[in-house]
Coordinates of C-alpha atoms in Angstrom, one line a residue:
X1 CA 0.0 0.0 0.0
X2 CA 1.1 3.6 -0.7
X3 CA 1.0 5.8 2.4
X4 CA 2.8 8.8 0.9
X5 CA 3.3 9.6 -2.7
X6 CA 6.6 11.5 -3.0
X7 CA 9.9 11.6 -4.8
X8 CA 12.5 9.1 -3.5
X9 CA 15.0 11.9 -2.9
X10 CA 12.6 13.9 -0.7
X11 CA 14.0 14.6 2.7
X12 CA 12.5 12.8 5.7
X13 CA 11.4 16.1 7.2
X14 CA 9.6 17.1 4.0
X15 CA 8.0 13.6 3.7
X16 CA 6.9 13.7 7.3
X17 CA 5.3 17.1 6.8
X18 CA 3.5 15.8 3.7
X19 CA 2.2 12.8 5.7
X20 CA 0.9 15.1 8.3
X21 CA -1.0 17.2 5.8
X22 CA -2.3 14.1 4.1
X23 CA -3.6 12.7 7.4
X24 CA -5.2 16.1 8.4
X25 CA -6.8 16.4 5.0
X26 CA -8.3 12.8 5.3
X27 CA -9.5 13.4 8.9
X28 CA -11.0 16.8 8.4
X29 CA -14.4 15.2 7.5
X30 CA -14.2 12.5 10.2
X31 CA -16.7 14.0 12.6
X32 CA -19.3 14.2 9.8
X33 CA -18.5 10.8 8.1
X34 CA -18.3 8.9 11.4
X35 CA -21.6 10.3 12.6
X36 CA -23.1 9.5 9.2
X37 CA -21.7 6.0 9.2
X38 CA -23.1 5.3 12.7
X39 CA -26.5 6.7 11.7
X40 CA -26.6 4.5 8.6
X41 CA -25.5 1.5 10.6
X42 CA -28.3 2.1 13.2
X43 CA -30.9 2.7 10.5
X44 CA -29.7 -0.5 8.6
X45 CA -29.9 -2.6 11.8
X46 CA -33.4 -1.3 12.6
X47 CA -34.8 -1.5 9.1
X48 CA -33.7 -5.1 8.5
X49 CA -34.0 -6.4 12.1
X50 CA -36.5 -9.1 11.0
X51 CA -34.1 -10.5 8.4
X52 CA -31.1 -11.0 10.8
X53 CA -30.6 -12.4 14.3
X54 CA -30.4 -9.7 17.0
X55 CA -27.1 -10.8 18.6
X56 CA -25.0 -10.8 15.4
X57 CA -26.6 -7.5 14.5
X58 CA -25.8 -6.0 17.8
X59 CA -22.2 -7.2 17.6
X60 CA -22.0 -5.7 14.1
X61 CA -23.3 -2.4 15.3
X62 CA -21.0 -2.2 18.3
X63 CA -18.0 -3.0 16.1
X64 CA -19.0 -0.2 13.7
X65 CA -19.5 2.3 16.5
X66 CA -16.1 1.3 18.1
X67 CA -14.3 1.8 14.8
X68 CA -15.9 5.3 14.2
X69 CA -15.1 6.3 17.8
X70 CA -11.5 5.4 17.2
X71 CA -11.6 7.5 14.0
X72 CA -12.8 10.4 16.0
X73 CA -10.0 9.8 18.5
X74 CA -7.5 9.9 15.7
X75 CA -9.1 13.1 14.5
X76 CA -8.5 14.7 17.9
X77 CA -4.9 13.5 18.0
X78 CA -4.2 15.0 14.6
X79 CA -5.2 18.4 16.0
X80 CA -2.5 18.2 18.7
X81 CA 0.1 20.9 18.2
X82 CA 3.5 19.7 17.2
X83 CA 2.5 16.1 16.7
X84 CA 4.3 14.5 13.7
X85 CA 2.4 11.8 11.8
X86 CA 4.3 8.6 11.2
X87 CA 3.9 6.0 8.5
X88 CA 2.2 3.7 11.0
X89 CA -0.5 6.3 11.6
X90 CA -1.4 6.2 7.9
X91 CA -1.4 2.4 7.8
X92 CA -3.6 2.2 10.9
X93 CA -6.0 4.7 9.4
X94 CA -6.1 2.7 6.1
X95 CA -6.8 -0.6 7.8
X96 CA -9.4 1.1 9.9
X97 CA -11.2 2.3 6.8
X98 CA -11.0 -1.1 5.2
X99 CA -12.6 -2.7 8.3
X100 CA -15.4 -0.2 8.3
X101 CA -16.0 -1.0 4.6
X102 CA -15.9 -4.7 5.4
X103 CA -18.6 -4.2 8.1
X104 CA -20.8 -2.4 5.6
X105 CA -20.2 -5.2 3.1
X106 CA -21.5 -7.9 5.5
X107 CA -25.2 -6.8 5.5
X108 CA -25.0 -6.5 1.7
X109 CA -23.8 -10.1 1.4
X110 CA -26.4 -11.3 4.0
X111 CA -29.4 -9.3 2.8
X112 CA -29.1 -8.9 -1.0
X113 CA -30.1 -12.5 -1.9
X114 CA -33.2 -12.3 0.4
X115 CA -35.0 -9.5 -1.5
X116 CA -36.8 -9.2 -4.7
X117 CA -35.2 -7.8 -7.9
X118 CA -36.2 -4.2 -7.3
X119 CA -34.9 -4.1 -3.8
X120 CA -31.7 -5.8 -4.9
X121 CA -31.2 -3.1 -7.6
X122 CA -31.8 -0.4 -5.1
X123 CA -29.3 -1.9 -2.6
X124 CA -26.7 -2.3 -5.4
X125 CA -27.1 1.3 -6.5
X126 CA -26.8 2.6 -2.9
X127 CA -23.7 0.5 -2.4
X128 CA -22.1 1.9 -5.5
X129 CA -22.8 5.4 -4.3
X130 CA -21.4 4.5 -0.9
X131 CA -18.2 3.2 -2.6
X132 CA -17.8 6.5 -4.5
X133 CA -18.4 8.7 -1.5
X134 CA -16.0 6.9 0.7
X135 CA -13.3 6.8 -2.1
X136 CA -13.7 10.6 -2.5
X137 CA -13.4 11.3 1.2
X138 CA -10.4 9.0 1.8
X139 CA -8.5 10.0 -1.4
X140 CA -5.9 12.0 0.6
X141 CA -4.6 8.7 2.0
X142 CA -4.6 6.4 -1.1
X143 CA -4.3 3.2 0.9
X144 CA -7.4 4.0 2.8
X145 CA -9.3 4.9 -0.3
X146 CA -8.2 1.7 -2.1
X147 CA -9.1 -0.6 0.8
X148 CA -12.5 1.1 1.2
X149 CA -13.2 0.5 -2.5
X150 CA -11.8 -3.0 -2.5
X151 CA -13.6 -4.2 0.6
X152 CA -17.0 -2.8 -0.4
X153 CA -16.5 -3.8 -4.1
X154 CA -15.5 -7.4 -3.2
X155 CA -18.4 -7.7 -0.7
X156 CA -20.9 -6.4 -3.2
X157 CA -19.4 -8.7 -5.9
X158 CA -19.8 -11.8 -3.6
X159 CA -23.5 -10.8 -2.9
X160 CA -24.2 -10.4 -6.6
X161 CA -22.6 -13.7 -7.4
X162 CA -25.0 -15.5 -5.1
X163 CA -27.9 -14.4 -7.2
X164 CA -28.2 -16.6 -10.3
X165 CA -29.9 -14.1 -12.7
X166 CA -28.4 -12.7 -15.9
X167 CA -29.2 -9.1 -15.1
X168 CA -27.3 -9.3 -11.8
X169 CA -24.3 -10.8 -13.7
X170 CA -24.3 -7.6 -15.8
X171 CA -24.5 -5.5 -12.7
X172 CA -21.6 -7.5 -11.3
X173 CA -19.5 -6.7 -14.3
X174 CA -20.5 -3.0 -14.1
X175 CA -19.6 -3.0 -10.4
X176 CA -16.1 -4.4 -11.1
X177 CA -15.5 -1.7 -13.8
X178 CA -16.9 1.0 -11.5
X179 CA -14.6 -0.2 -8.6
X180 CA -11.5 -0.2 -10.9
X181 CA -12.4 3.3 -12.1
X182 CA -12.8 4.6 -8.5
X183 CA -9.5 3.0 -7.5
X184 CA -7.8 4.8 -10.4
X185 CA -9.5 8.0 -9.4
X186 CA -8.3 7.6 -5.8
X187 CA -4.7 7.2 -7.0
X188 CA -4.9 10.2 -9.4
X189 CA -6.5 12.5 -6.9
X190 CA -4.0 11.4 -4.3
X191 CA -1.1 12.2 -6.6
X192 CA -2.5 15.7 -7.3
X193 CA -3.1 16.3 -3.6
X194 CA 0.4 15.2 -2.6
X195 CA 2.0 17.2 -5.4
X196 CA 0.1 20.3 -4.2
X197 CA 1.0 19.5 -0.6
X198 CA 4.7 19.1 -1.5
X199 CA 4.7 22.4 -3.4
X200 CA 3.0 24.2 -0.5
X201 CA 5.4 22.7 2.0
X202 CA 8.5 23.5 0.0
X203 CA 7.1 27.1 -0.6
X204 CA 6.6 27.5 3.2
X205 CA 10.1 26.1 3.9
X206 CA 11.6 28.4 1.3
X207 CA 9.6 31.3 2.8
X208 CA 11.0 30.5 6.2
X209 CA 14.5 30.3 4.9
X210 CA 14.1 33.6 3.1
X211 CA 12.6 35.2 6.2
X212 CA 15.6 33.9 8.3
X213 CA 18.0 35.2 5.7
X214 CA 16.3 38.6 5.6
X215 CA 16.3 38.7 9.4
X216 CA 20.0 37.9 9.5
X217 CA 20.6 40.3 6.7
X218 CA 18.8 43.1 8.5
X219 CA 20.6 42.3 11.7
X220 CA 24.2 42.0 10.6
X221 CA 24.6 43.6 7.1
X222 CA 25.4 47.3 6.5
X223 CA 22.5 47.5 4.1
X224 CA 18.8 47.8 5.0
X225 CA 15.5 46.9 3.4
X226 CA 12.7 49.3 2.6
X227 CA 9.2 49.0 1.1
X228 CA 6.5 51.6 0.1
X229 CA 2.9 51.4 -1.1
X230 CA 1.7 52.7 -4.4
X231 CA 1.5 56.3 -3.0
X232 CA 5.1 56.2 -1.9
X233 CA 4.5 55.8 1.9
X234 CA 6.8 53.5 3.8
X235 CA 5.1 50.2 4.5
X236 CA 8.1 48.2 5.9
X237 CA 10.8 49.9 7.8
X238 CA 13.7 47.8 9.0
X239 CA 15.5 48.5 12.2
X240 CA 18.7 49.3 10.5
X241 CA 16.9 51.9 8.3
X242 CA 15.4 53.6 11.3
X243 CA 18.8 53.5 13.0
X244 CA 20.5 55.0 9.9
X245 CA 18.0 57.8 9.8
X246 CA 18.0 58.3 13.6
X247 CA 14.3 57.8 14.0
X248 CA 11.8 55.3 15.6
X249 CA 10.4 52.5 13.4
X250 CA 6.8 53.3 14.4
X251 CA 7.2 56.9 13.6
X252 CA 8.5 56.1 10.1
X253 CA 5.9 53.6 9.0
X254 CA 3.3 55.4 6.9
X255 CA 5.6 58.4 6.2
X256 CA 6.2 59.4 2.6
X257 CA 9.8 58.5 1.5
X258 CA 10.8 61.6 -0.5
X259 CA 9.4 64.2 1.9
X260 CA 11.0 62.3 4.7
X261 CA 14.4 62.7 3.1
X262 CA 13.8 66.3 2.2
X263 CA 12.7 67.2 5.7
X264 CA 16.1 66.2 7.1
X265 CA 17.5 69.3 5.3
X266 CA 17.1 72.8 6.5
X267 CA 18.4 74.2 3.2
X268 CA 18.9 72.0 0.1
X269 CA 21.8 72.8 -2.2
X270 CA 21.3 72.5 -6.0
X271 CA 23.2 69.2 -6.1
X272 CA 21.1 67.7 -3.3
X273 CA 17.8 68.9 -4.7
X274 CA 18.7 67.4 -8.1
X275 CA 19.6 64.1 -6.5
X276 CA 16.2 63.9 -4.7
X277 CA 14.3 65.0 -7.9
X278 CA 16.1 62.2 -9.8
X279 CA 14.9 59.7 -7.2
X280 CA 11.3 61.0 -7.5
X281 CA 11.6 60.7 -11.2
X282 CA 12.7 57.1 -10.9
X283 CA 9.8 56.3 -8.6
X284 CA 7.3 58.0 -10.9
X285 CA 8.6 56.0 -13.8
X286 CA 7.8 52.7 -12.1
X287 CA 10.8 50.9 -13.5
X288 CA 13.5 49.1 -11.6
X289 CA 16.6 51.1 -10.8
X290 CA 19.9 50.5 -9.1
X291 CA 22.3 52.5 -6.9
X292 CA 20.4 55.8 -7.1
X293 CA 22.5 58.1 -4.8
X294 CA 20.5 60.5 -2.6
X295 CA 21.6 62.8 0.2
X296 CA 20.2 62.8 3.8
X297 CA 21.1 64.6 7.0
X298 CA 21.7 62.3 9.9
X299 CA 22.7 63.9 13.2
X300 CA 23.6 67.2 11.5
X301 CA 25.9 65.3 9.2
X302 CA 25.5 65.0 5.4
X303 CA 25.3 61.3 4.4
X304 CA 24.8 59.7 1.0
X305 CA 22.6 56.6 0.4
X306 CA 22.5 54.3 -2.6
X307 CA 19.0 53.0 -3.2
X308 CA 18.1 50.0 -5.4
X309 CA 14.5 48.9 -5.9
X310 CA 12.0 47.2 -8.1
X311 CA 8.3 47.9 -8.5
X312 CA 5.7 45.5 -6.9
X313 CA 3.3 44.4 -9.7
X314 CA 0.7 41.7 -9.3
X315 CA -0.4 39.2 -11.9
X316 CA -2.8 41.6 -13.4
X317 CA -0.1 44.2 -13.9
X318 CA -1.4 46.5 -11.2
X319 CA 1.3 48.6 -9.4
X320 CA 1.4 48.2 -5.6
X321 CA 4.5 50.0 -4.5
X322 CA 8.3 49.5 -4.3
X323 CA 10.6 47.1 -2.5
X324 CA 14.3 47.6 -2.3
X325 CA 17.5 47.8 -0.4
X326 CA 19.6 50.8 0.7
X327 CA 23.2 51.3 1.9
X328 CA 25.2 54.1 3.2
X329 CA 27.8 55.1 0.6
X330 CA 29.0 58.3 2.2
X331 CA 32.7 57.3 2.2
X332 CA 32.5 56.3 -1.5
X333 CA 30.7 59.5 -2.3
X334 CA 33.3 61.5 -0.4
X335 CA 36.1 59.8 -2.3
X336 CA 34.3 60.5 -5.6
X337 CA 33.9 64.2 -4.6
X338 CA 37.6 64.3 -3.7
X339 CA 38.6 62.7 -7.0
X340 CA 36.4 65.2 -8.9
X341 CA 37.9 68.0 -6.9
X342 CA 41.4 66.9 -7.6
X343 CA 40.5 66.6 -11.3
X344 CA 39.0 70.0 -11.6
X345 CA 40.7 72.2 -8.9
X346 CA 44.2 73.4 -8.4
X347 CA 45.6 71.6 -5.3
X348 CA 47.8 74.6 -4.3
X349 CA 45.1 77.4 -4.4
X350 CA 41.8 75.4 -4.5
X351 CA 40.8 77.5 -7.5
X352 CA 39.6 75.9 -10.7
X353 CA 42.4 74.3 -12.7
X354 CA 43.1 74.6 -16.4
X355 CA 40.9 71.5 -17.1
X356 CA 37.8 73.0 -15.5
X357 CA 38.6 76.4 -17.0
X358 CA 38.8 74.9 -20.5
X359 CA 35.6 72.9 -20.0
X360 CA 33.7 76.0 -18.8
X361 CA 35.0 78.2 -21.6
X362 CA 34.2 75.5 -24.2
X363 CA 30.6 75.3 -22.9
X364 CA 30.2 79.1 -23.1
X365 CA 32.1 79.4 -26.4
X366 CA 30.8 76.8 -28.8
X367 CA 32.3 76.8 -32.3
X368 CA 31.2 79.8 -34.4
X369 CA 30.3 83.4 -33.4
X370 CA 29.0 83.4 -29.8
X371 CA 25.5 84.7 -29.2
X372 CA 26.1 86.0 -25.6
X373 CA 28.4 88.5 -24.0
X374 CA 31.5 87.2 -22.3
X375 CA 34.8 88.7 -21.3
X376 CA 38.0 86.8 -20.5
X377 CA 40.7 88.3 -18.3
X378 CA 44.1 86.7 -18.0
X379 CA 46.3 87.9 -15.1
X380 CA 50.0 87.3 -14.8
X381 CA 52.1 88.2 -11.8
X382 CA 55.0 90.6 -12.5
X383 CA 58.5 89.5 -11.5
X384 CA 57.3 86.3 -9.9
X385 CA 60.4 84.4 -11.1
X386 CA 62.6 86.7 -9.0
X387 CA 60.6 85.7 -5.9
X388 CA 61.1 82.1 -6.6
X389 CA 64.8 82.5 -7.4
X390 CA 65.6 84.7 -4.4
X391 CA 63.3 83.3 -1.7
X392 CA 62.7 79.8 -2.9
X393 CA 59.7 77.9 -4.3
X394 CA 58.1 77.3 -0.9
X395 CA 57.7 81.1 -0.5
X396 CA 56.6 81.3 -4.1
X397 CA 53.8 78.8 -3.4
X398 CA 52.6 80.7 -0.3
X399 CA 52.6 83.9 -2.5
X400 CA 50.4 82.1 -5.1
X401 CA 48.0 81.0 -2.3
X402 CA 47.8 84.6 -1.0
X403 CA 47.0 85.9 -4.5
X404 CA 44.2 83.4 -4.8
X405 CA 42.9 84.4 -1.4
X406 CA 42.8 88.1 -2.4
X407 CA 41.2 87.5 -5.8
X408 CA 38.5 85.1 -4.7
X409 CA 36.2 87.6 -2.9
X410 CA 36.1 89.7 -6.1
X411 CA 34.5 86.8 -8.1
X412 CA 30.7 87.2 -8.6
X413 CA 28.1 84.4 -9.0
X414 CA 28.3 82.8 -12.4
X415 CA 31.9 83.7 -12.9
X416 CA 34.9 81.4 -12.8
X417 CA 38.4 82.2 -11.4
X418 CA 41.1 79.6 -12.4
X419 CA 44.8 79.2 -12.0
X420 CA 46.1 78.1 -15.4
X421 CA 49.5 77.2 -14.1
X422 CA 52.6 78.9 -12.7
X423 CA 51.7 82.5 -11.8
X424 CA 49.0 82.9 -14.4
X425 CA 45.3 83.3 -13.5
X426 CA 42.2 83.7 -15.6
X427 CA 38.7 85.0 -14.9
X428 CA 35.6 84.2 -17.1
X429 CA 33.0 87.0 -16.9
X430 CA 29.8 86.0 -18.7
X431 CA 27.2 88.8 -19.4
X432 CA 26.7 92.0 -21.4
X433 CA 29.2 94.5 -20.1
X434 CA 30.8 97.6 -21.6
X435 CA 34.6 97.8 -22.1
X436 CA 34.9 100.4 -19.3
X437 CA 33.0 98.2 -16.9
X438 CA 35.3 95.3 -17.5
X439 CA 38.4 97.4 -17.4
X440 CA 37.2 98.6 -14.0
X441 CA 36.8 95.0 -12.9
X442 CA 40.3 94.3 -14.0
X443 CA 41.7 97.3 -12.2
X444 CA 40.0 96.1 -9.0
X445 CA 41.9 92.8 -9.4
X446 CA 45.2 94.6 -9.7
X447 CA 44.3 96.9 -6.7
X448 CA 43.7 93.9 -4.5
X449 CA 47.3 92.7 -5.3
X450 CA 49.1 96.0 -4.5
X451 CA 48.8 95.8 -0.8
X452 CA 52.1 94.4 0.5
X453 CA 52.2 90.7 1.2
X454 CA 54.0 89.5 4.4
X455 CA 55.1 85.8 4.4
X456 CA 57.2 84.6 7.3
X457 CA 57.7 88.2 8.3
X458 CA 59.2 89.0 4.8
X459 CA 57.6 91.8 2.9
X460 CA 56.9 91.0 -0.7
X461 CA 55.5 93.5 -3.2
X462 CA 53.0 91.9 -5.5
X463 CA 52.0 93.3 -8.9
X464 CA 50.3 91.9 -11.9
X465 CA 49.3 92.6 -15.5
X466 CA 45.9 91.9 -17.1
X467 CA 45.0 91.2 -20.6
X468 CA 41.3 91.1 -21.7
X469 CA 39.3 89.9 -24.7
X470 CA 35.6 90.1 -25.6
X471 CA 33.9 87.1 -27.0
X472 CA 31.5 89.0 -29.3
X473 CA 34.4 90.9 -31.0
X474 CA 37.6 89.0 -30.5
X475 CA 36.8 85.2 -30.5
X476 CA 35.1 82.7 -32.7
X477 CA 35.8 80.0 -30.2
X478 CA 37.4 79.3 -26.9
X479 CA 41.0 78.9 -28.2
X480 CA 40.7 82.1 -30.3
X481 CA 39.4 84.1 -27.3
X482 CA 42.2 82.8 -25.0
X483 CA 44.8 83.6 -27.7
X484 CA 43.4 87.2 -27.9
X485 CA 43.5 87.6 -24.1
X486 CA 47.2 86.4 -24.1
X487 CA 48.1 88.9 -26.7
X488 CA 46.5 91.6 -24.6
X489 CA 48.5 90.4 -21.6
X490 CA 51.8 90.7 -23.5
X491 CA 50.7 94.2 -24.5
X492 CA 50.0 95.0 -20.8
X493 CA 53.5 93.9 -19.8
X494 CA 55.1 95.8 -22.7
X495 CA 53.3 98.9 -21.5
X496 CA 55.1 98.9 -18.2
X497 CA 53.3 96.1 -16.2
X498 CA 50.7 96.6 -13.4
X499 CA 48.2 97.7 -16.0
X500 CA 45.3 96.5 -18.1
X501 CA 45.0 96.2 -21.8
X502 CA 42.0 95.2 -23.9
X503 CA 42.7 93.3 -27.1
X504 CA 42.7 95.0 -30.5
X505 CA 43.8 94.0 -33.9
X506 CA 47.2 95.8 -33.6
X507 CA 48.1 93.5 -30.8
X508 CA 47.5 90.6 -32.9
X509 CA 49.7 92.0 -35.7
X510 CA 52.4 92.8 -33.1
X511 CA 52.2 89.3 -31.8
X512 CA 52.5 87.9 -35.3
X513 CA 55.5 90.2 -35.9
X514 CA 57.2 89.1 -32.7
X515 CA 56.6 85.5 -33.6
X516 CA 58.0 86.1 -37.1
X517 CA 61.1 87.7 -35.8
X518 CA 61.8 84.9 -33.4
X519 CA 61.2 82.4 -36.2
X520 CA 63.5 84.2 -38.6
X521 CA 66.3 84.5 -36.0
X522 CA 66.1 80.8 -35.4
X523 CA 66.4 80.1 -39.1
X524 CA 69.3 82.6 -39.5
X525 CA 71.2 80.9 -36.6
X526 CA 70.7 77.5 -38.2
X527 CA 72.0 78.7 -41.6
X528 CA 74.9 80.7 -40.2
X529 CA 73.6 84.0 -41.4
X530 CA 74.4 86.0 -38.2
X531 CA 77.8 87.6 -37.7
X532 CA 79.3 89.6 -34.8
X533 CA 80.6 93.2 -35.3
X534 CA 82.5 95.3 -32.8
X535 CA 82.2 99.1 -32.8
X536 CA 84.6 101.3 -30.7
X537 CA 83.3 103.7 -28.1
X538 CA 85.5 106.9 -28.2
X539 CA 85.7 109.9 -25.8
X540 CA 85.0 112.9 -27.9
X541 CA 87.2 115.2 -25.9
X542 CA 90.3 113.1 -25.6
X543 CA 89.6 111.1 -28.7
X544 CA 90.7 108.0 -26.7
X545 CA 89.0 104.6 -27.2
X546 CA 87.1 103.8 -23.9
X547 CA 85.3 100.6 -25.0
X548 CA 83.6 98.5 -27.6
X549 CA 80.0 97.6 -28.6
X550 CA 79.3 94.1 -29.8
X551 CA 76.6 94.1 -32.5
X552 CA 75.0 91.0 -34.0
X553 CA 74.0 91.5 -37.6

């Protein structure tokens, strides 16, 4: 007999759990079926009392009642918490069902030959229905269902075989076919039930494992879980999330996620606001996202969280909220910010470096004639090489930092002050300004430098020269504008230093001429076209030679 239909490789714990569920499923109708069986037994004994001796009938009825009382006892035991059903319990239940079926087969064998044809047909029909009902109720335990069908079927078959009439032979054949069909039905339904029970048990065990893993995850991992409803309100708040935010779990349940993060700030910066807006956009899009970095204030300290989540959608496609995981990535974010700073800022002065300057200028000066006003000022310190050579590079570096400190307060919103390298600085001034206004700005830069600088009790005089160029008139691109400002800077130095010059076309021609002269001298030197001439210097009064001039021609 088959007590538990299961895969051979099923674990004993899983097999025992399936047996328990089989037993409970078979016994759940025991109170009704036992009461019904006893009622049918009493009615049968009373109805047919004149056809059977009273003592055997009484013994038969007592045995039936005893078996049903034992079934009820088994039913009560199955309700005991923590009781595991063993294979022997199923076998006992199966044999008990077979004995009840045998008891019901006895009156059929005894009484069927004593009645007329109509009564016999009625009894056979009722017995067939009794077989089907019992097989259906006992299907969760296939051995019980098969014994019930076999005992009643064999008993009915014996009774029909005692009647020597052709019609009852046909009924006998039909009963055999019917009994075989019911046995197959018991096995099939039992297989379906056990498969379902196995799937449910495995799902529950997996759910328990997942729950334990999640509990362990929330208790020991640096990450935390979060879940919201369709409206964006927190539905599940892990203890680690509450600890990370510095709030109580109960106070956070039901709170809207985005406003909760925003409320931690007294004043949002543009970067922080954009990060939260990006998270809101992700949530509104209802598509899974990963490592969305958002800011949050915890204990007056700015922290950065990385959130990953997927939408909760049911089988009908209806959206029910979000479930995800979060982690504190503050240290990673700080490293990224520091790397960005190092890539875009000068490590000595903390001003923008040449890379950031070029990026900003390229963004404001796309190829072609610009459609907005913009001035570029290039400032170079006068005689900085003398400071380095006489006082050392350490003093020179401190002087460069002091220059940056003096110039920074003069930079307005939207402008960019950068150190291009060495002792050269640049200021990008977007907007529509007149030449006189920009010259005044440049003069203020030079005025800020004229105040004596004291470094290690050493007084250093700082001066600078400024060259300027206007994007609308002097540049068709970033490189062209920077070239024009450099030419104006050379003109400023040629004009005596500590002054300002605005680029004009003559400066460009002079720069071209200077470049041409330098190029020609280099070529002449390579070809040996230079020669040295000496010219005497004579005292006109005494007509004596007092020296010579060396001329390179």
